[in-house]
XYZ file of C-alpha atoms in Angstrom:
529
model
C 0.011 -0.125 0.437
C 2.149 3.062 -1.474
C 0.847 7.051 -0.928
C 0.973 10.092 0.987
C 1.508 10.088 4.912
C -0.705 11.894 7.209
C 0.381 14.944 8.823
C -0.243 18.343 10.454
C -3.006 20.460 8.824
C -0.793 22.486 6.958
C 0.279 19.908 5.281
C -3.383 18.163 4.684
C -3.749 21.586 2.948
C -0.279 21.759 0.516
C -1.034 18.302 -0.583
C -5.029 18.989 -1.696
C -3.308 22.208 -3.746
C -5.618 24.662 -1.189
C -4.214 28.483 -1.979
C -3.832 29.815 1.459
C -1.288 26.652 2.177
C 0.248 26.695 -1.234
C 1.047 30.761 -0.718
C 3.819 29.647 1.655
C 5.909 27.443 -0.850
C 7.109 28.209 -4.530
C 3.768 26.182 -5.943
C 1.503 23.351 -6.633
C 3.891 19.818 -6.513
C 1.697 18.591 -9.072
C 1.941 20.997 -11.919
C 4.838 21.304 -13.999
C 5.063 24.566 -14.668
C 6.250 25.132 -11.698
C 9.246 23.342 -12.320
C 9.836 24.617 -15.395
C 9.947 28.287 -13.612
C 12.024 27.001 -10.732
C 14.388 25.279 -13.632
C 14.717 29.075 -14.693
C 15.253 30.481 -11.376
C 18.409 28.117 -10.545
C 19.832 28.396 -14.358
C 20.407 31.619 -13.542
C 22.727 31.091 -10.304
C 24.102 28.136 -11.819
C 26.644 28.310 -15.121
C 29.201 24.757 -15.928
C 31.289 25.420 -13.334
C 29.065 26.043 -10.528
C 27.170 22.280 -11.771
C 30.837 20.761 -12.109
C 32.179 22.138 -8.695
C 28.580 20.662 -7.059
C 29.065 17.363 -8.650
C 32.747 17.736 -7.309
C 31.512 17.625 -3.808
C 29.095 14.436 -3.992
C 30.470 12.086 -2.062
C 29.793 8.489 -3.378
C 26.744 8.192 -6.290
C 25.283 4.470 -7.735
C 26.560 2.898 -11.654
C 23.099 3.736 -12.041
C 23.770 7.372 -11.686
C 26.800 7.816 -13.151
C 25.525 7.944 -16.345
C 23.340 11.401 -15.606
C 26.729 12.786 -13.381
C 29.147 12.875 -16.267
C 26.803 14.446 -18.313
C 25.517 17.257 -15.588
C 27.788 20.509 -16.095
C 27.542 20.343 -19.812
C 24.062 19.658 -20.505
C 22.407 21.672 -17.236
C 21.478 19.182 -14.879
C 18.858 20.132 -11.682
C 19.136 17.894 -8.263
C 16.029 16.353 -6.624
C 17.231 16.521 -3.554
C 16.273 14.662 -0.057
C 18.464 13.691 3.194
C 17.662 12.304 6.424
C 19.772 11.949 9.827
C 22.157 8.847 9.494
C 20.315 6.213 11.923
C 21.495 2.648 12.775
C 21.671 0.373 9.854
C 20.247 3.124 7.902
C 17.044 3.722 11.007
C 13.443 3.632 9.675
C 11.984 2.680 6.887
C 11.122 6.326 5.552
C 14.670 7.119 4.948
C 14.343 4.708 1.900
C 11.027 6.246 1.527
C 12.301 9.470 0.784
C 14.937 8.523 -1.320
C 12.719 5.884 -3.934
C 10.475 9.126 -4.108
C 13.317 11.424 -4.974
C 14.551 9.258 -7.354
C 10.963 8.263 -9.366
C 10.630 12.275 -9.018
C 14.344 12.607 -10.561
C 12.711 10.465 -13.591
C 9.805 11.990 -14.023
C 11.005 15.665 -14.290
C 13.579 15.054 -16.666
C 10.710 14.165 -19.219
C 9.457 17.522 -17.959
C 12.739 19.323 -18.395
C 14.658 18.279 -20.700
C 17.677 17.994 -19.239
C 19.996 15.541 -16.347
C 17.802 14.774 -13.408
C 19.516 13.373 -10.475
C 18.466 11.893 -7.355
C 20.495 13.494 -4.678
C 20.877 11.868 -0.715
C 22.121 14.194 2.054
C 23.540 12.549 4.603
C 22.976 14.962 8.029
C 26.248 13.838 9.586
C 26.945 17.098 11.580
C 23.397 16.277 13.471
C 24.433 15.881 17.406
C 21.528 13.889 18.066
C 22.792 10.661 19.375
C 19.426 9.621 20.831
C 17.782 9.566 18.064
C 20.337 8.296 16.009
C 21.754 5.007 18.070
C 19.266 2.111 17.960
C 16.691 0.246 15.441
C 13.583 -1.895 15.313
C 13.087 -5.006 13.823
C 10.052 -7.494 13.934
C 12.761 -10.831 15.390
C 12.535 -14.412 14.411
C 9.562 -14.434 17.416
C 7.595 -11.649 15.900
C 8.576 -9.866 18.502
C 9.418 -6.181 18.309
C 13.777 -5.832 19.377
C 15.517 -2.352 19.505
C 19.050 -3.017 19.377
C 21.182 -0.007 20.702
C 25.110 1.006 19.853
C 26.211 1.567 23.161
C 27.085 5.606 24.223
C 30.722 6.420 22.959
C 33.226 9.102 23.584
C 31.609 12.084 22.404
C 27.902 10.939 22.192
C 26.078 13.469 24.076
C 27.128 16.510 22.409
C 29.382 15.553 19.526
C 28.536 15.678 15.780
C 27.587 12.403 15.060
C 30.988 12.516 11.601
C 33.007 12.892 14.727
C 32.358 10.207 17.020
C 33.808 6.592 15.989
C 32.427 3.766 16.599
C 33.872 1.660 19.461
C 32.750 0.402 22.193
C 30.088 -2.813 21.989
C 29.690 -2.281 17.837
C 30.170 -5.778 17.176
C 27.785 -7.678 19.571
C 25.378 -4.606 18.240
C 25.973 -5.929 14.692
C 25.886 -8.995 15.236
C 22.651 -8.594 18.205
C 20.736 -6.666 14.776
C 22.204 -9.720 12.642
C 20.745 -12.169 15.235
C 17.514 -10.806 14.583
C 17.070 -11.431 10.995
C 16.466 -14.605 9.667
C 18.325 -17.423 7.618
C 17.588 -17.078 3.556
C 19.447 -17.351 0.469
C 20.074 -13.322 1.052
C 21.452 -13.750 4.344
C 24.954 -14.113 3.146
C 25.479 -11.077 1.722
C 23.079 -8.938 3.738
C 25.108 -9.998 6.406
C 28.204 -9.419 4.788
C 27.375 -5.964 4.471
C 26.168 -5.345 7.041
C 29.252 -6.118 9.757
C 31.763 -4.511 6.770
C 29.968 -1.454 6.763
C 30.162 -1.059 11.040
C 33.575 -2.271 12.107
C 35.282 -0.336 14.923
C 36.067 3.555 13.965
C 33.887 3.705 11.590
C 31.193 6.663 11.792
C 27.066 5.701 11.952
C 27.199 8.228 8.863
C 30.219 6.457 6.825
C 27.692 3.174 7.724
C 24.788 4.844 6.630
C 25.864 5.954 3.343
C 27.170 2.604 2.448
C 24.234 0.489 3.037
C 22.651 3.005 1.857
C 24.605 2.631 -1.213
C 24.122 -0.636 -1.535
C 20.763 -1.551 -0.741
C 20.268 1.280 -4.077
C 22.761 0.238 -6.307
C 20.194 -0.296 -8.999
C 18.871 3.053 -9.143
C 20.555 6.709 -10.225
C 20.780 8.264 -6.803
C 24.045 10.190 -5.785
C 24.896 10.920 -1.596
C 26.324 14.006 -0.080
C 28.038 14.767 3.414
C 26.778 17.224 5.218
C 30.659 17.215 6.718
C 32.562 17.178 3.332
C 35.443 19.066 3.481
C 35.258 21.039 0.332
C 31.307 21.638 1.448
C 31.922 23.292 4.532
C 34.419 25.405 3.350
C 31.981 26.549 0.083
C 29.431 26.613 3.057
C 31.166 29.381 4.486
C 29.490 32.761 2.956
C 26.196 31.646 3.217
C 26.784 31.172 7.217
C 28.268 33.729 7.533
C 26.221 35.971 6.159
C 22.639 34.774 8.430
C 25.323 35.473 11.471
C 25.538 39.119 10.099
C 22.251 39.668 9.762
C 20.746 37.290 12.112
C 18.715 39.933 13.945
C 16.926 40.535 10.325
C 16.706 36.914 9.685
C 14.695 35.779 12.677
C 12.226 38.859 12.360
C 11.965 37.490 8.645
C 10.635 34.486 10.806
C 8.858 36.422 13.169
C 6.171 37.270 11.171
C 5.884 34.243 8.289
C 5.617 32.046 11.932
C 2.638 34.957 12.799
C 1.478 33.987 9.127
C 1.157 31.027 9.749
C -1.058 30.816 12.749
C -2.814 33.662 11.395
C -4.148 30.948 8.728
C -4.511 28.449 11.293
C -1.219 26.570 10.549
C 0.892 25.176 13.590
C 5.002 26.569 13.244
C 6.453 24.091 13.474
C 9.594 25.306 14.306
C 9.815 27.364 17.432
C 11.366 30.840 16.847
C 13.676 31.210 20.014
C 14.311 34.693 20.535
C 17.590 35.615 19.782
C 18.845 32.210 17.862
C 20.586 32.082 15.201
C 20.672 29.662 12.474
C 23.237 28.239 13.337
C 26.076 25.808 15.123
C 29.313 26.451 16.800
C 31.612 23.121 17.910
C 32.798 24.234 21.304
C 35.027 22.455 24.023
C 30.778 21.389 25.088
C 30.112 20.556 21.143
C 28.238 21.344 19.342
C 26.663 24.689 20.550
C 23.863 26.768 19.111
C 24.389 30.233 18.447
C 22.413 33.004 20.231
C 22.800 36.810 19.932
C 24.108 38.522 22.446
C 24.705 42.580 22.226
C 26.911 43.048 18.946
C 28.354 39.579 20.362
C 26.889 35.905 20.579
C 26.985 33.029 23.303
C 26.958 29.102 23.023
C 24.309 28.023 24.193
C 25.061 24.715 26.211
C 28.528 26.382 27.474
C 27.665 29.965 28.037
C 30.506 30.905 26.211
C 30.386 34.561 24.868
C 32.425 34.753 21.812
C 32.761 37.864 19.125
C 31.824 37.280 15.348
C 35.490 37.742 14.700
C 36.149 35.317 16.559
C 33.760 32.442 15.115
C 34.912 33.651 11.420
C 38.814 33.478 12.519
C 37.944 30.076 13.796
C 35.479 28.901 11.001
C 37.976 30.176 8.391
C 41.068 27.742 9.771
C 38.125 24.888 10.159
C 35.062 25.056 8.603
C 33.807 22.453 9.893
C 32.926 24.218 13.185
C 29.939 26.175 11.931
C 27.224 24.274 10.824
C 23.467 25.070 9.827
C 20.730 24.568 11.700
C 17.405 23.254 10.712
C 16.125 25.361 8.882
C 19.484 27.457 7.265
C 19.957 23.746 6.142
C 18.075 23.901 2.909
C 19.032 27.528 2.063
C 23.049 26.032 1.609
C 22.036 23.238 -0.161
C 20.147 25.474 -2.581
C 22.987 27.533 -2.373
C 26.067 25.377 -3.313
C 23.303 23.102 -5.889
C 20.881 22.919 -8.586
C 18.222 22.225 -6.724
C 14.840 22.162 -8.897
C 12.772 20.226 -6.031
C 12.970 19.121 -2.613
C 11.646 15.941 -1.017
C 10.068 16.253 2.557
C 7.872 14.079 4.538
C 5.140 15.650 6.721
C 7.179 17.239 9.753
C 10.046 19.182 7.073
C 7.483 20.056 4.564
C 5.636 21.575 7.543
C 9.241 23.343 8.599
C 9.229 24.534 4.860
C 6.537 26.468 4.812
C 7.957 28.944 7.613
C 11.325 29.315 4.639
C 10.082 31.508 2.577
C 11.485 35.266 3.441
C 14.578 33.331 4.603
C 15.222 32.096 1.117
C 14.658 35.043 -0.338
C 16.759 37.134 2.605
C 19.828 35.097 1.024
C 19.258 35.484 -2.627
C 17.124 32.814 -3.262
C 13.572 31.382 -4.311
C 12.966 27.831 -2.370
C 13.077 24.836 -4.290
C 9.316 23.160 -4.801
C 8.485 20.965 -2.382
C 7.713 17.233 -2.877
C 6.560 14.758 -0.527
C 7.859 11.719 0.172
C 5.496 8.981 -0.718
C 4.486 6.647 2.088
C 3.911 2.877 2.846
C 2.390 -0.405 4.933
C 4.449 -3.621 4.022
C 1.637 -6.578 4.425
C 3.634 -9.396 3.978
C 1.291 -12.704 2.733
C 0.869 -14.156 6.402
C -0.589 -10.994 7.570
C -2.918 -10.351 4.306
C -3.980 -13.615 5.466
C -4.884 -12.540 9.327
C -6.240 -9.718 7.805
C -8.422 -11.520 5.210
C -9.456 -14.003 8.361
C -10.952 -11.262 10.259
C -12.346 -8.811 7.397
C -10.635 -6.238 9.105
C -8.616 -3.645 7.111
C -4.719 -2.080 7.892
C -6.115 0.825 9.276
C -9.176 -0.854 11.617
C -5.605 -1.773 12.998
C -4.397 1.579 14.196
C -5.409 1.646 18.107
C -5.054 0.338 21.053
C -5.279 -3.488 20.372
C -7.687 -4.185 23.382
C -10.112 -2.485 21.519
C -9.960 -4.584 18.167
C -9.502 -7.511 20.786
C -12.755 -6.551 21.920
C -14.594 -5.770 19.047
C -13.444 -9.167 17.781
C -14.965 -10.830 20.325
C -18.351 -8.839 20.435
C -18.900 -10.376 17.057
C -17.764 -13.233 17.561
C -20.417 -14.073 20.310
C -24.119 -16.111 19.013
C -27.048 -14.452 17.902
C -29.141 -15.999 20.465
C -26.994 -14.320 23.127
C -26.679 -11.103 21.848
C -30.162 -10.963 20.966
C -31.140 -12.277 24.544
C -29.628 -9.871 26.319
C -30.673 -7.277 23.717
C -34.090 -8.015 24.804
C -33.690 -8.547 28.355
C -32.490 -4.787 28.189
C -35.044 -3.417 26.502
C -37.725 -5.272 28.489
C -35.861 -3.816 31.756
C -35.934 -0.731 30.363
C -39.670 -0.609 29.669
C -40.346 -2.554 32.738
C -38.813 0.661 35.225
C -40.522 3.342 32.946
C -43.505 1.284 33.865
C -42.701 1.228 37.733
C -41.343 4.757 37.701
C -44.518 6.289 36.643
C -46.363 3.794 38.557
C -44.850 4.179 41.870
C -44.461 8.063 41.776
C -48.651 8.357 42.516
C -47.283 6.665 45.498
C -44.327 8.803 46.778
C -42.443 11.026 44.866
C -39.866 9.693 46.162
C -39.992 6.340 45.381
C -38.802 7.236 41.686
C -34.725 7.066 43.045
C -35.092 3.715 44.867
C -36.147 2.170 41.315
C -33.861 3.595 39.825
C -30.884 2.308 41.657
C -32.286 -1.005 41.022
C -33.189 -0.441 37.167
C -29.028 1.024 36.815
C -27.838 -1.895 38.999
C -29.780 -4.970 36.746
C -28.424 -2.700 34.009
C -25.229 -3.201 36.284
C -24.956 -7.110 36.037
C -25.955 -8.276 32.746
C -22.844 -6.076 31.562
C -21.030 -7.708 33.967
C -21.896 -10.639 31.933
C -21.871 -9.859 29.064
C -18.227 -8.676 29.722
C -17.876 -12.641 31.210
C -19.229 -13.663 28.350
C -16.799 -12.002 26.212
C -13.922 -13.103 28.582
C -14.783 -16.315 27.684
C -14.791 -15.906 23.728
C -11.359 -14.454 23.895
C -10.111 -17.500 25.589
C -11.643 -19.136 22.911
C -9.948 -17.129 20.487
C -6.520 -16.238 21.943
C -4.492 -18.098 19.039
C -6.642 -16.339 17.133
C -6.447 -12.513 18.783
C -2.724 -13.828 18.957
C -2.298 -13.634 15.076
C -3.957 -10.606 14.960
C -2.147 -8.709 17.581
C 0.776 -9.097 16.063
C -0.759 -8.173 13.073
C -0.571 -5.218 14.808
C 3.258 -5.558 15.010
C 4.099 -5.350 11.742
C 1.715 -2.915 10.710
C 1.991 -0.472 13.819
C 4.806 -1.229 16.053
C 4.438 0.691 19.127
C 0.915 2.222 17.847
C 3.037 3.852 15.359
C 3.013 3.661 11.362
C 5.050 0.832 10.009
C 7.257 2.987 8.157
C 8.571 5.481 11.041
C 9.486 2.328 13.205
C 10.718 -0.650 11.577
C 14.052 -1.346 10.357
C 14.235 -1.986 6.418
C 16.309 -5.363 6.612
C 13.678 -6.860 8.108
C 12.187 -6.729 4.796
C 15.670 -7.488 2.613
C 16.638 -9.851 4.410
C 13.630 -12.090 3.442
C 12.937 -10.445 -0.369
C 16.432 -9.465 -1.551
C 16.988 -6.586 -4.156
C 14.269 -7.009 -5.764
C 11.937 -6.020 -2.983
C 13.201 -2.547 -3.490
C 12.768 -2.345 -6.621
C 9.146 -3.560 -6.551
C 8.616 -0.725 -3.895
C 10.027 1.737 -5.649
C 7.384 0.848 -8.678
C 4.786 1.416 -6.426
C 5.805 5.286 -5.771
C 3.947 6.853 -8.793
C 4.842 10.737 -9.308
C 2.240 12.444 -10.783
C 3.116 15.920 -12.531
C -0.170 15.938 -14.843
C 1.793 13.864 -17.284
C 1.375 10.236 -16.774
C 3.197 8.604 -14.489
C 7.255 7.907 -14.239
């Protein structure tokens, strides 16, 4: 089952093409003319040498991408970009879904623009959210959810992910993960890939890149590491400008946030007073920069620094300064000829805050295209759903509600009819008795009502015990349904936000991703890609 994920009202209105939502973006993402207009904007900023420089910053690519890259500068190519923080063993499924959507959109846009268009995946290796990146979840051989976590490493509390070498407990973490996967025809190559990608001394971004490149080997996609040395040096003018104009840019973001709220939308990224859209790596790790008078203050350490101090240190080591979530897309569009960005629901919502920030940097934002969503339903799960006449969506709730509903459906017709008749008779008789008793003494209404309520409660208890007996009788069937729910809504969340793709890759091999990619249809009004 493939489609568009759910999201906040701004996301949903943008998907529907509502004008009051689209005003915060470049235009309607389904309109080919919008991409053509954006391509002209890109051409005005990227000549051949600028495109060649962009290609030189690409960290890796698949063989399928090499043809486009070889023609990219000479033929005036474009990128469809997307990205993600590098999670352990790729993290959840949606990281792959972003890449697959970008590949499909790029293929479709080649027909629209008549130029090479390539998917480019930005690996956010400068992020420092270790607690979000250090784990992943699979369904193990017993269909139980198992979360595997690599132990904290030196510097993991505050350093950027690309600076944290994986040493302590890494081999054990890899083997624990592999122990939850089945032995299939695809296991030897899959296990070898994971063991080679996550060896002591590597980093989470390094392992992520190796694994993603292999998983997507058949598809035209390239990768860029946000910590790439050439990219970091090229980023400095944008980062310095943001620092110099921080107060004006903050005011611009506040105005846009107010506009969104007036339209009834929630602001995804809070605008913090004095906050600069930059991080600086100091003694306490990656630290958010705040304005303090004419100088700046690092949030975690409290250290006060001048603009000249940040500038001189960054010029000596460009890796010390990095963008926050609002500035990163601007950096990306400045350095790469980006015609479109593939975003998840939260990302798409915060792009709605950024139109004026792009313009403050002399840019127009790319066309924001939503990533695809998918719910993977194996044959064994489909069989359980069919047996109980359930849809996948019907399991998106607490399991006790599902079990009670199924048990209620199994109540024999005679029992349901008898309980209904008893309740109906009891209600009518109690009403008649109340009316008659009140002619004797109006205060008798209370005792009669109490007796009626006690009777109803007794039959409710009888019904509850009947349902419990049915649940016990159908315990095996309900266990099957609970396992199905774990596959589709692990921890009560959409499958794509929790489960690791290697559960499926190990079972179904490389054809799994090719088949999934074919389901991600891009509609630009010119037929599917």
